[in-house]
CSV table of C-alpha atoms and ligand atoms in Angstrom, one decimal:
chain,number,residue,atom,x,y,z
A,1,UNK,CA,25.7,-74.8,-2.3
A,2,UNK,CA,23.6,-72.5,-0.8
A,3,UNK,CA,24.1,-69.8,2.3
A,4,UNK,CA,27.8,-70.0,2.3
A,5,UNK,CA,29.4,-67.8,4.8
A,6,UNK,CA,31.2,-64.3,4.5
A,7,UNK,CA,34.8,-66.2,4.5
A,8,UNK,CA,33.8,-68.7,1.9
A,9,UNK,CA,32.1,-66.7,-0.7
A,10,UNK,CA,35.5,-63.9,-0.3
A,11,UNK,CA,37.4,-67.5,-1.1
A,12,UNK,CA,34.7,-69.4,-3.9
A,13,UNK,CA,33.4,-67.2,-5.8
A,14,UNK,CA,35.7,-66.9,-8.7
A,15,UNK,CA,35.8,-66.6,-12.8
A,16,UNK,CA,35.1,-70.0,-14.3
A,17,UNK,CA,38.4,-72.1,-15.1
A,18,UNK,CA,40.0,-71.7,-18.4
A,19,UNK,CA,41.1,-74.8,-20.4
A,20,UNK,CA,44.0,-75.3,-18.2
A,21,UNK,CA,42.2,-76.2,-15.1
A,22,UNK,CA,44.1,-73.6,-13.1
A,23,UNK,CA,43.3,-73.8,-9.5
A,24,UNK,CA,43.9,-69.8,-8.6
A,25,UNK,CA,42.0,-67.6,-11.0
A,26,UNK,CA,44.6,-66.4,-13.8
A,27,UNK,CA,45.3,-62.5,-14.6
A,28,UNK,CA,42.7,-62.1,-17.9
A,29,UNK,CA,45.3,-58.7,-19.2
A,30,UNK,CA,43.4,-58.2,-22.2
A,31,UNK,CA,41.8,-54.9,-23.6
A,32,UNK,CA,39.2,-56.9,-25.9
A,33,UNK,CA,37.8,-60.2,-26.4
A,34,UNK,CA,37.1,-61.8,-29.7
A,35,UNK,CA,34.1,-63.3,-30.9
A,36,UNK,CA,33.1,-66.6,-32.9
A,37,UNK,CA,31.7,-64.8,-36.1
A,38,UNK,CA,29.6,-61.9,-36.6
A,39,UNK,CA,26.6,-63.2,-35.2
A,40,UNK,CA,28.2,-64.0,-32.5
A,41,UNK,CA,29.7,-60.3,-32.5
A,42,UNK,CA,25.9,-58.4,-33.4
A,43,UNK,CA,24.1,-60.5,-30.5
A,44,UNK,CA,26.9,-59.8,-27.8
A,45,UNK,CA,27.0,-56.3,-28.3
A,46,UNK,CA,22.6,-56.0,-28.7
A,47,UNK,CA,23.1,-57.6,-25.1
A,48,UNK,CA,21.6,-60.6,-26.2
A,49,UNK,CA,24.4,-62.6,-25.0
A,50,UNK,CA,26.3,-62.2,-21.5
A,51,UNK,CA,30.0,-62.0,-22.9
A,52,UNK,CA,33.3,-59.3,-22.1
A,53,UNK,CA,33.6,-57.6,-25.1
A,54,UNK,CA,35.6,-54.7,-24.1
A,55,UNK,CA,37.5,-54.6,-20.6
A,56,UNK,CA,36.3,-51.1,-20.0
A,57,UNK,CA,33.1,-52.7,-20.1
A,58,UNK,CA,33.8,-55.7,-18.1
A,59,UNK,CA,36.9,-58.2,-17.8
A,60,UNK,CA,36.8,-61.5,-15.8
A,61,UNK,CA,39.1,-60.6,-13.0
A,62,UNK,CA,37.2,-57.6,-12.4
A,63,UNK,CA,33.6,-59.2,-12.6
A,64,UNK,CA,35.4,-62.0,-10.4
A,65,UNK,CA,36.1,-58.9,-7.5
A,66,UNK,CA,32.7,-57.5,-8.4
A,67,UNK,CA,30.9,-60.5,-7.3
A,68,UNK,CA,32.3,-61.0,-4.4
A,69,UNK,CA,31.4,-57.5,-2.8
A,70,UNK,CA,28.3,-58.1,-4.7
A,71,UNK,CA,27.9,-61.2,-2.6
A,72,UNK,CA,29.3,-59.5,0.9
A,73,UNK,CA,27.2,-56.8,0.6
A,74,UNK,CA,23.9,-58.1,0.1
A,75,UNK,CA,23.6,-56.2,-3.4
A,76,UNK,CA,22.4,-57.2,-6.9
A,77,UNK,CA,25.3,-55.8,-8.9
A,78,UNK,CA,28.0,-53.4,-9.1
A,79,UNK,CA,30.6,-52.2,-10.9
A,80,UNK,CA,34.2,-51.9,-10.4
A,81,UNK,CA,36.5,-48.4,-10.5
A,82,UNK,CA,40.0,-47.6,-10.7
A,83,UNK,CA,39.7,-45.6,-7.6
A,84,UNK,CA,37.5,-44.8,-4.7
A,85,UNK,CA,36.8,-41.4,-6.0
A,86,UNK,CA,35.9,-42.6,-9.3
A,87,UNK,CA,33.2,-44.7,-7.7
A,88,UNK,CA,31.5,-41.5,-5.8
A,89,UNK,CA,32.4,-39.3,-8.9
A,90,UNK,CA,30.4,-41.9,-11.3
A,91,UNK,CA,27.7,-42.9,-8.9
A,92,UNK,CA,26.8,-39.0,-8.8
A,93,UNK,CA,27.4,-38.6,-12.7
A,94,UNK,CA,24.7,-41.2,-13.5
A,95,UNK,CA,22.1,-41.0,-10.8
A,96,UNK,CA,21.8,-37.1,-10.1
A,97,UNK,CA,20.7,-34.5,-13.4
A,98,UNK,CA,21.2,-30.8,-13.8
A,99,UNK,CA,19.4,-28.7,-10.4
A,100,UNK,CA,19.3,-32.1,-8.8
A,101,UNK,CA,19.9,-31.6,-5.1
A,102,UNK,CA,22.0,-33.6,-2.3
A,103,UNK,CA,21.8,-33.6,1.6
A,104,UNK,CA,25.3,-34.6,2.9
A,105,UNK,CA,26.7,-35.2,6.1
A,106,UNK,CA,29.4,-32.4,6.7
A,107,UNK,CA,32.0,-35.2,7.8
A,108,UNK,CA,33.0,-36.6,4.4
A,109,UNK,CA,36.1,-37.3,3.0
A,110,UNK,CA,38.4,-34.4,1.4
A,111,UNK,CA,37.9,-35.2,-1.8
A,112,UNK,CA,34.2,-36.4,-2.0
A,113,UNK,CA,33.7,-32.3,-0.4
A,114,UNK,CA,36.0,-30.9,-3.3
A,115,UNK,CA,32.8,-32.5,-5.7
A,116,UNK,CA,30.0,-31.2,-3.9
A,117,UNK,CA,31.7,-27.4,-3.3
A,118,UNK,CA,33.5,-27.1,-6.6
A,119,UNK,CA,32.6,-29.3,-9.6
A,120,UNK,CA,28.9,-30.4,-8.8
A,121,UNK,CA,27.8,-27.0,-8.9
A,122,UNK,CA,29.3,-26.5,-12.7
A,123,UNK,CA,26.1,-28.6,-13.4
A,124,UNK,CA,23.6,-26.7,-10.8
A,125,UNK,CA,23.7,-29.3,-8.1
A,126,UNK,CA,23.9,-28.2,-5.1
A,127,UNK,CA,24.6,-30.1,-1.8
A,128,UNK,CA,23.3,-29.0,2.1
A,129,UNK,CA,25.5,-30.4,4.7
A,130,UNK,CA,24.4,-31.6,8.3
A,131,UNK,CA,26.2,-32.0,11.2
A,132,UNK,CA,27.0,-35.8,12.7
A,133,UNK,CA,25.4,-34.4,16.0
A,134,UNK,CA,22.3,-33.0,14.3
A,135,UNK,CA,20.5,-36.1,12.1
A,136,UNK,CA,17.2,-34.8,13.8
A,137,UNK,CA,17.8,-31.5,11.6
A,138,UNK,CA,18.6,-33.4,8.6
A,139,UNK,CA,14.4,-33.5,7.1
A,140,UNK,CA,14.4,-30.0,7.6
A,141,UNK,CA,16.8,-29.6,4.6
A,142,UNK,CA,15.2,-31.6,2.7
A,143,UNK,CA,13.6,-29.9,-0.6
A,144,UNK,CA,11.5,-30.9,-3.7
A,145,UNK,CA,14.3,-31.8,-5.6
A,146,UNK,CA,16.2,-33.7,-3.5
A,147,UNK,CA,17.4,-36.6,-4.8
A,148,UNK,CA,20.2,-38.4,-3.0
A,149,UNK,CA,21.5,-38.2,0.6
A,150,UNK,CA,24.8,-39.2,0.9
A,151,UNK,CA,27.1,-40.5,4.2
A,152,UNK,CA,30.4,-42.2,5.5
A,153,UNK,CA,30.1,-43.9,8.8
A,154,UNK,CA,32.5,-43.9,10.8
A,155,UNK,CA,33.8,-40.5,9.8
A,156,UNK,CA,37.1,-39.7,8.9
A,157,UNK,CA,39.1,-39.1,10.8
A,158,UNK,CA,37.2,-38.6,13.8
A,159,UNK,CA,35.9,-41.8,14.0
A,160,UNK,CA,32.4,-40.8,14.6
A,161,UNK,CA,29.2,-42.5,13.5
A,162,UNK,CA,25.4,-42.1,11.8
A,163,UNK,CA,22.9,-44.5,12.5
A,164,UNK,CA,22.2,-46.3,9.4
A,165,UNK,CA,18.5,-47.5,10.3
A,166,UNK,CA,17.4,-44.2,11.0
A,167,UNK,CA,19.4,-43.0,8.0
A,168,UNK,CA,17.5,-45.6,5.9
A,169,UNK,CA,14.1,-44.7,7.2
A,170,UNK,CA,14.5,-41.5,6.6
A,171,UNK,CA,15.6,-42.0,3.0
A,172,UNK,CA,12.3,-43.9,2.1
A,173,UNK,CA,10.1,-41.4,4.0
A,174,UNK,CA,11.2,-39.1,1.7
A,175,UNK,CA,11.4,-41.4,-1.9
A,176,UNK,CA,15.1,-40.1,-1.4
A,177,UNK,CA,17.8,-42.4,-2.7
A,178,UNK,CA,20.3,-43.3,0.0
A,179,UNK,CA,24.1,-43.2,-1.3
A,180,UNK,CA,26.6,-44.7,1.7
A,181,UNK,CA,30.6,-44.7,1.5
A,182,UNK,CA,31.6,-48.2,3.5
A,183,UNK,CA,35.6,-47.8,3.1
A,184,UNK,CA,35.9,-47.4,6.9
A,185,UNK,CA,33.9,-50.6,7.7
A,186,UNK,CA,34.6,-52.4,4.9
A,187,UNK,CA,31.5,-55.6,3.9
A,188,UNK,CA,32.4,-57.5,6.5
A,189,UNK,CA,31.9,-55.4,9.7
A,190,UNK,CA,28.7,-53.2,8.2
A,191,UNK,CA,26.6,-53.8,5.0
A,192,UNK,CA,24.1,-50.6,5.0
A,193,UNK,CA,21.9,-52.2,2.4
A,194,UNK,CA,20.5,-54.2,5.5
A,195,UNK,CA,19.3,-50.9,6.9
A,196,UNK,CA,18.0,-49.3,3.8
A,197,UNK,CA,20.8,-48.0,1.8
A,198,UNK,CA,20.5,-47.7,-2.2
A,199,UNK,CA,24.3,-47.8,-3.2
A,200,UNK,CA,27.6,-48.7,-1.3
A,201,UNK,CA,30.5,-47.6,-2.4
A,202,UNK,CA,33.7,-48.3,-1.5
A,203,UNK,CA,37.3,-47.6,-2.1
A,204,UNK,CA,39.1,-50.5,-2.2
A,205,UNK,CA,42.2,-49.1,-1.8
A,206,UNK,CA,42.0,-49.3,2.0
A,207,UNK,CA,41.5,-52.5,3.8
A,208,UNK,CA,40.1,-54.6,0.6
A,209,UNK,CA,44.1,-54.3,-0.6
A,210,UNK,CA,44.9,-54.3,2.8
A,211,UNK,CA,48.7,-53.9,1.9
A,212,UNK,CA,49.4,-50.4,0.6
A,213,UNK,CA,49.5,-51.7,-3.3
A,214,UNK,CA,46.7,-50.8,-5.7
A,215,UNK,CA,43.7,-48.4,-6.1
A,216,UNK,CA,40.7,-49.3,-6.8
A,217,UNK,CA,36.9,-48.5,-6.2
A,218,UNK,CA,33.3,-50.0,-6.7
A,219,UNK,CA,29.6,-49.3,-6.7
A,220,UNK,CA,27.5,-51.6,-5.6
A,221,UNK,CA,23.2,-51.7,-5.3
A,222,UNK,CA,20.3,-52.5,-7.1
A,223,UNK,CA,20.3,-54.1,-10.6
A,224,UNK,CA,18.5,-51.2,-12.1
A,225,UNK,CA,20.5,-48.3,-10.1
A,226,UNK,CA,23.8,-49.9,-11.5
A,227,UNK,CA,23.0,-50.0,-14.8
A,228,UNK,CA,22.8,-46.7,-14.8
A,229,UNK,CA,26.2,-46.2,-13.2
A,230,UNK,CA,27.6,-49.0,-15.3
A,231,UNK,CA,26.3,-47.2,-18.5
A,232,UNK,CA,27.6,-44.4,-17.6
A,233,UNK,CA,30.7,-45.4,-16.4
A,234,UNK,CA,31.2,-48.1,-19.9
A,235,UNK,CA,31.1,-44.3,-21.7
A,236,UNK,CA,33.1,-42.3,-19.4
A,237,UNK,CA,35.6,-44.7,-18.8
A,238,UNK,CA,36.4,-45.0,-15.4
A,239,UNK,CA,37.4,-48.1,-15.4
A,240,UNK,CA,39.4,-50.8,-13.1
A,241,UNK,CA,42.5,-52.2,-14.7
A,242,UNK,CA,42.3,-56.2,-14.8
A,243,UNK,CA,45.6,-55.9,-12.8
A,244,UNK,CA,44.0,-54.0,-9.9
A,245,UNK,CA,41.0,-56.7,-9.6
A,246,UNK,CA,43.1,-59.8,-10.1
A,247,UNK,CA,45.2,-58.5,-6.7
A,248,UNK,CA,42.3,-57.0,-5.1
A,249,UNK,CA,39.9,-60.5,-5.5
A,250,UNK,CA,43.0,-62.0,-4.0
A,251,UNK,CA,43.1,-59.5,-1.3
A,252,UNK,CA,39.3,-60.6,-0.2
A,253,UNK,CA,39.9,-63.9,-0.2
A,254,UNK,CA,41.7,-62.9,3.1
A,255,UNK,CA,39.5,-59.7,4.4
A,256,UNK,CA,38.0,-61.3,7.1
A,257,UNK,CA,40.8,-62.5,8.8
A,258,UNK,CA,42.7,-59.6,8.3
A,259,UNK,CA,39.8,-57.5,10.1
A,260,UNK,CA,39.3,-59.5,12.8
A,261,UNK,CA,42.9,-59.0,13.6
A,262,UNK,CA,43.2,-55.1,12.4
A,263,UNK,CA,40.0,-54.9,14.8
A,264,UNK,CA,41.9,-56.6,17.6
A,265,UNK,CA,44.6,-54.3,17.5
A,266,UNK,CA,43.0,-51.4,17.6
A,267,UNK,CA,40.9,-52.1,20.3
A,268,UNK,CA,43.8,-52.9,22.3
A,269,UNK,CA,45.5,-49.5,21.2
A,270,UNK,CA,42.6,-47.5,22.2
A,271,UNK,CA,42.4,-49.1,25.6
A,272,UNK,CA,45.7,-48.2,26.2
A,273,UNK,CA,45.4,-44.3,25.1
A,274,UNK,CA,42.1,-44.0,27.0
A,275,UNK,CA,44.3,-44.9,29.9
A,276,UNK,CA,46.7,-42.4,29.3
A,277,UNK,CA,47.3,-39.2,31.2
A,278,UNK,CA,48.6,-36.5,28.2
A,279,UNK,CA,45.2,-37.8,26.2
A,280,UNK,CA,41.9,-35.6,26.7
A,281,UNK,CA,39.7,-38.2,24.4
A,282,UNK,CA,40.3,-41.5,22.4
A,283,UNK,CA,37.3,-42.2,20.0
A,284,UNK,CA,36.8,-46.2,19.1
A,285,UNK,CA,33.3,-47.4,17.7
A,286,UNK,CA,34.0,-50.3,20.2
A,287,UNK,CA,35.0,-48.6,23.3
A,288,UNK,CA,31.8,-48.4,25.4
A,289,UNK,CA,33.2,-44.7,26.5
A,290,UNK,CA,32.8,-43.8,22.4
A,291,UNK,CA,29.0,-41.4,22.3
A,292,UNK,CA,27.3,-43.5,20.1
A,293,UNK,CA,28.8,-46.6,21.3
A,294,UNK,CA,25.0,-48.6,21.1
A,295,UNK,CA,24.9,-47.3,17.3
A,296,UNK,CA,28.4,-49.5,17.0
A,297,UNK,CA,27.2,-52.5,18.4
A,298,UNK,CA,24.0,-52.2,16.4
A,299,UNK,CA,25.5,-51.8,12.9
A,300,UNK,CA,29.1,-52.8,13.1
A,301,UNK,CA,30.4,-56.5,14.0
A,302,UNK,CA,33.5,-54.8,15.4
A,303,UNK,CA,35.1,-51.6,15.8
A,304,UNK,CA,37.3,-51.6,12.7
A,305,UNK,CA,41.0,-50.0,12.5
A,306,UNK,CA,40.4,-46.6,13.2
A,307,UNK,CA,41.6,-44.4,16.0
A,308,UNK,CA,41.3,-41.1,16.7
A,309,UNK,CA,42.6,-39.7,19.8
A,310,UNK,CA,43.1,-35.6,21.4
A,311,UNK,CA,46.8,-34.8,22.7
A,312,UNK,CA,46.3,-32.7,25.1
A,313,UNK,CA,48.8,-30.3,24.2
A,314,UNK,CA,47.5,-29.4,21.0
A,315,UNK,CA,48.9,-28.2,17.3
A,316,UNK,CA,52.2,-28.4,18.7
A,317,UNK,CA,51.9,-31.9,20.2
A,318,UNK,CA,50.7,-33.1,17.4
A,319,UNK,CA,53.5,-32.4,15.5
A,320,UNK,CA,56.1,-33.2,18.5
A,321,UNK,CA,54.2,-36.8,18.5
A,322,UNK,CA,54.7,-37.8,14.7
A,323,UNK,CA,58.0,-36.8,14.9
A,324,UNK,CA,59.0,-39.0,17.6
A,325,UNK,CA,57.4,-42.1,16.1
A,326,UNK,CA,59.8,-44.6,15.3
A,327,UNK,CA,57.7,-47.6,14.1
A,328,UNK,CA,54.5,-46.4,12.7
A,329,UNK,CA,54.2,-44.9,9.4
A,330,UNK,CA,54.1,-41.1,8.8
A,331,UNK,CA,51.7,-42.1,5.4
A,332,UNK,CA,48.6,-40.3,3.4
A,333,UNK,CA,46.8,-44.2,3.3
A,334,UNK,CA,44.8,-46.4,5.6
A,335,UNK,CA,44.1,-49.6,6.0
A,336,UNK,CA,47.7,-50.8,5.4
A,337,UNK,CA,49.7,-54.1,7.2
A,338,UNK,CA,51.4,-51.3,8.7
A,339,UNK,CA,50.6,-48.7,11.4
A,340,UNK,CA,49.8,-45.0,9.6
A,341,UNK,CA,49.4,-42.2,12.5
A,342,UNK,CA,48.1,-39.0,10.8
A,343,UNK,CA,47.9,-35.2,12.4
A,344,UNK,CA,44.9,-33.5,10.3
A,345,UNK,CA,44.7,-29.8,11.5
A,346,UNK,CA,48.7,-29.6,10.4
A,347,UNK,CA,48.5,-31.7,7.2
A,348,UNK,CA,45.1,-33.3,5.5
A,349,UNK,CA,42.7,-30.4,7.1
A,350,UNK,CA,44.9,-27.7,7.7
A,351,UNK,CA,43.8,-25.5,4.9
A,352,UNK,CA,40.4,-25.2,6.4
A,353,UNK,CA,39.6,-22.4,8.8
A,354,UNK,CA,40.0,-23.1,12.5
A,355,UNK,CA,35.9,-23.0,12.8
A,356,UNK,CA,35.4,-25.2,9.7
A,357,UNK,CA,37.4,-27.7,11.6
A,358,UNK,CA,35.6,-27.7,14.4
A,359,UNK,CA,32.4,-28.2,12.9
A,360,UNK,CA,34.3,-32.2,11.7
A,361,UNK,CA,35.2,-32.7,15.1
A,362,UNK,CA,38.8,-32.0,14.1
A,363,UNK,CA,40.5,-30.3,17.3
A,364,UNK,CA,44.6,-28.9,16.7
A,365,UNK,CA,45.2,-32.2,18.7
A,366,UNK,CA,43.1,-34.7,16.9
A,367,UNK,CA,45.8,-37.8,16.0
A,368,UNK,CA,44.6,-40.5,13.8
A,369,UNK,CA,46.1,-43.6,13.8
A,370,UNK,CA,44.9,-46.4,11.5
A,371,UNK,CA,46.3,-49.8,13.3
A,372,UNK,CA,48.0,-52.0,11.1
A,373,UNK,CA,48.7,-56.3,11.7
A,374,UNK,CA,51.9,-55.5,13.5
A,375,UNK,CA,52.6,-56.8,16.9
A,376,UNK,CA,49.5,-55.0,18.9
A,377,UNK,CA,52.5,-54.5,21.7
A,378,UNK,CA,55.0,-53.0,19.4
A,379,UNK,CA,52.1,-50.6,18.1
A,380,UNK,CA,51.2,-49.7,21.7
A,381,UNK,CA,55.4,-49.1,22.8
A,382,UNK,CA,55.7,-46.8,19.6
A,383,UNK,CA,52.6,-44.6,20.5
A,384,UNK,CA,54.1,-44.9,24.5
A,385,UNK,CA,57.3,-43.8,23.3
A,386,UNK,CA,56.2,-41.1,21.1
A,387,UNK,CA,54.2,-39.7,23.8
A,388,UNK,CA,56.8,-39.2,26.7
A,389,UNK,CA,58.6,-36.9,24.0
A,390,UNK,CA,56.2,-34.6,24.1
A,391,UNK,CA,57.4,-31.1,25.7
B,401,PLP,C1,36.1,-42.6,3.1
B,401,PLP,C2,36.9,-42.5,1.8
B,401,PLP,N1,36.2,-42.5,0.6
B,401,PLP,C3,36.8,-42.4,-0.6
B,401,PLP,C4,38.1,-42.3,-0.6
B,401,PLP,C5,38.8,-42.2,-2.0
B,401,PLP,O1,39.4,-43.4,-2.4
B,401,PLP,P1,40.6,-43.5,-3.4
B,401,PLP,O2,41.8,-42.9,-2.8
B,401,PLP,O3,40.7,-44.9,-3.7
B,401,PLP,O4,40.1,-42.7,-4.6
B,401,PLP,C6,38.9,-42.4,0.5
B,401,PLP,C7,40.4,-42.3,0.5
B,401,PLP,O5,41.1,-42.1,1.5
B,401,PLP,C8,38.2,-42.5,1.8
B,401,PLP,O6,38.9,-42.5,3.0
């Protein structure tokens, strides 16, 4: 059948059943594959024939969780990752050479910085950040060897966003190849290949999983961009285990829902911190007071499950707050059942100088909360609670 919908290709698209007729794809544990004779064995691995050979090639259950993104995404192929950062880490290692260059927004996640300051320039690439707040600037840093510019949107974890349609423009003015990390989003509320991006990567550890169990990562773009990553990545070895994919295809088959309802939630928890006296700002994609609330509506289907929000009492607050929470999880994650609230300038960011910070938008009161499928009331009465024992 042809244009299925988001829900049904997460649910239908699946590995071809095995001689048993199984009705819910089986777990394919198995390092290698064996072939019929050594014909059979020459042709499949000259690429003459499409078979698994080798699962840090390619496995069923983790072409089965490929496809799908493949297929929510609006991609050709992609390849699937043990982790998030593998994916970025890869997707750099194959597509950018020795004195390559990268333009970067500033507002990236922790990790995905700790490449582009410390292990990207052991091979002469160099990266030049802009700020969320100054896109105009970005041509201006722009140079002859350029190659890839690189963005999350919405940023964590202040929850603000880049227009992806000027983003994408901009990256075919310039013959630049545009690299997007989708975790926040996920496929089904924003697919940047619509406006232009080259490759989407996502961890799937966040809302894909959706319940706090695996890691896992993937690449996703053009057939001839992914073989590139996919060749590099069948050498490196970075890998998804046929575990991970078996419980993360399962995990799609139920994204959209979940979404819709993690999407829910959160809008009803920022509506009730924007109308709260100790909070000087909430930031929701969704909530019209957010500054680039029109950008929302034009790229995203919904706001998603992020939440960032100012105490205005500051460092101290912040801490105060996460100690009086009773319900909500004090958790490194995301994108969990349950509700994680997170204080970055004490924990994830607080190595980084009070000006460095600032220039990510994260303030000594900045709370992140990432709403889980919990009761959206029980949410709210935890964050109500936690607030009045504030000093
Ligand atoms: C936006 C973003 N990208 C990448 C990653 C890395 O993913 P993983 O932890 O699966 O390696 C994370 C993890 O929090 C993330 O939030």
């Amino acid at each position: 059948m042809e244009n299925l919908h988001f829900e049904t290709l997460a649910i239908r698209n699946q590995t071809e059943r095995s001689q048993f007729s199984e009705h819910s794809v089986p777990l394919y544990l198995t390092s290698s594959f064996v072939f019929e004779d050594a014909e059979d064995m020459r042709a499949s691995f000259a690429e003459e024939k499409e078979k698994n050979l080798y699962s840090r090639f390619s496995n069923p259950n983790t072409t089965e969780f490929v496809d799908k993104i493949v297929a929510m995404e609006h991609a050709e192929a992609g390849y699937a990752f043990a982790t998030g950062m593998a994916a970025v880490f890869s997707t750099f290692g194959a597509l950018l050479n020795a004195g390559d260059h990268v333009v970067s927004c500033r507002s990236v996640f922790g990790s995905t910085h700790t490449l582009f300051t410390k292990y990207l320039p052991k091979w002469q690439i160099e990266t030049s950040y802009f700020n969320i707040d100054e896109v105009a600037a970005i041509e201006n840093l722009i140079q002859p060897n350029t190659k890839i510019v690189y963005a999350e949107t919405p940023t964590n974890p202040a929850v603000e966003l880049l227009d992806l349609e000027f983003l994408g423009k901009l990256a075919k003015k310039h013959n630049l190849l545009l690299v997007i990390d989708n975790c926040f989003a996920t496929p089904y509320l924003q697919n940047p290949i619509d406006f232009g991006a080259d490759i989407v990567i996502h961890s799937a550890t966040k809302l894909m999983d959706g319940q706090g169990r695996v890691l896992g990562g993937v690449a996703v773009g053009s057939e001839a961009l992914i073989r590139e990553i996919y060749l590099f990545s069948r050498n490196t070895g970075p890998a998804m285990s046929p575990f991970n994919a078996w419980v993360l295809s399962k995990s799609l088959e139920t994204l959209a829902v979940r979404v819709e309802k993690h999407c829910k939630n959160a809008l009803k928890v920022a509506e009730f911190l924007e109308s709260h006296n100790q909070i000087s700002f909430v930031k929701y994609p969704f909530l019209p007071s957010h500054p680039q609330y029109e950008i929302a509506k034009k790229q995203m289907k919904l706001g998603g499950n992020i939440v960032a929000f100012e105490l205005a009492g500051g460092l101290s607050a912040g801490r105060q707050f996460l100690n009086a929470l009773q319900l909500c999880s004090l958790s490194a994650n995301l994108g969990d059942t349950r509700s994680i609230v997170t204080h970055p300038a004490s924990t994830t960011h607080s190595k980084l100088s009070e000006a460095d910070r600032l220039e990510v938008k994260i303030t000594d009161g900045l709370v992140r909360v990432s709403v889980g499928l919990e009761h959206h009331a029980d949410i709210i009465a935890d964050l109500k609670q936690a607030l009045t024992a504030i000093q």
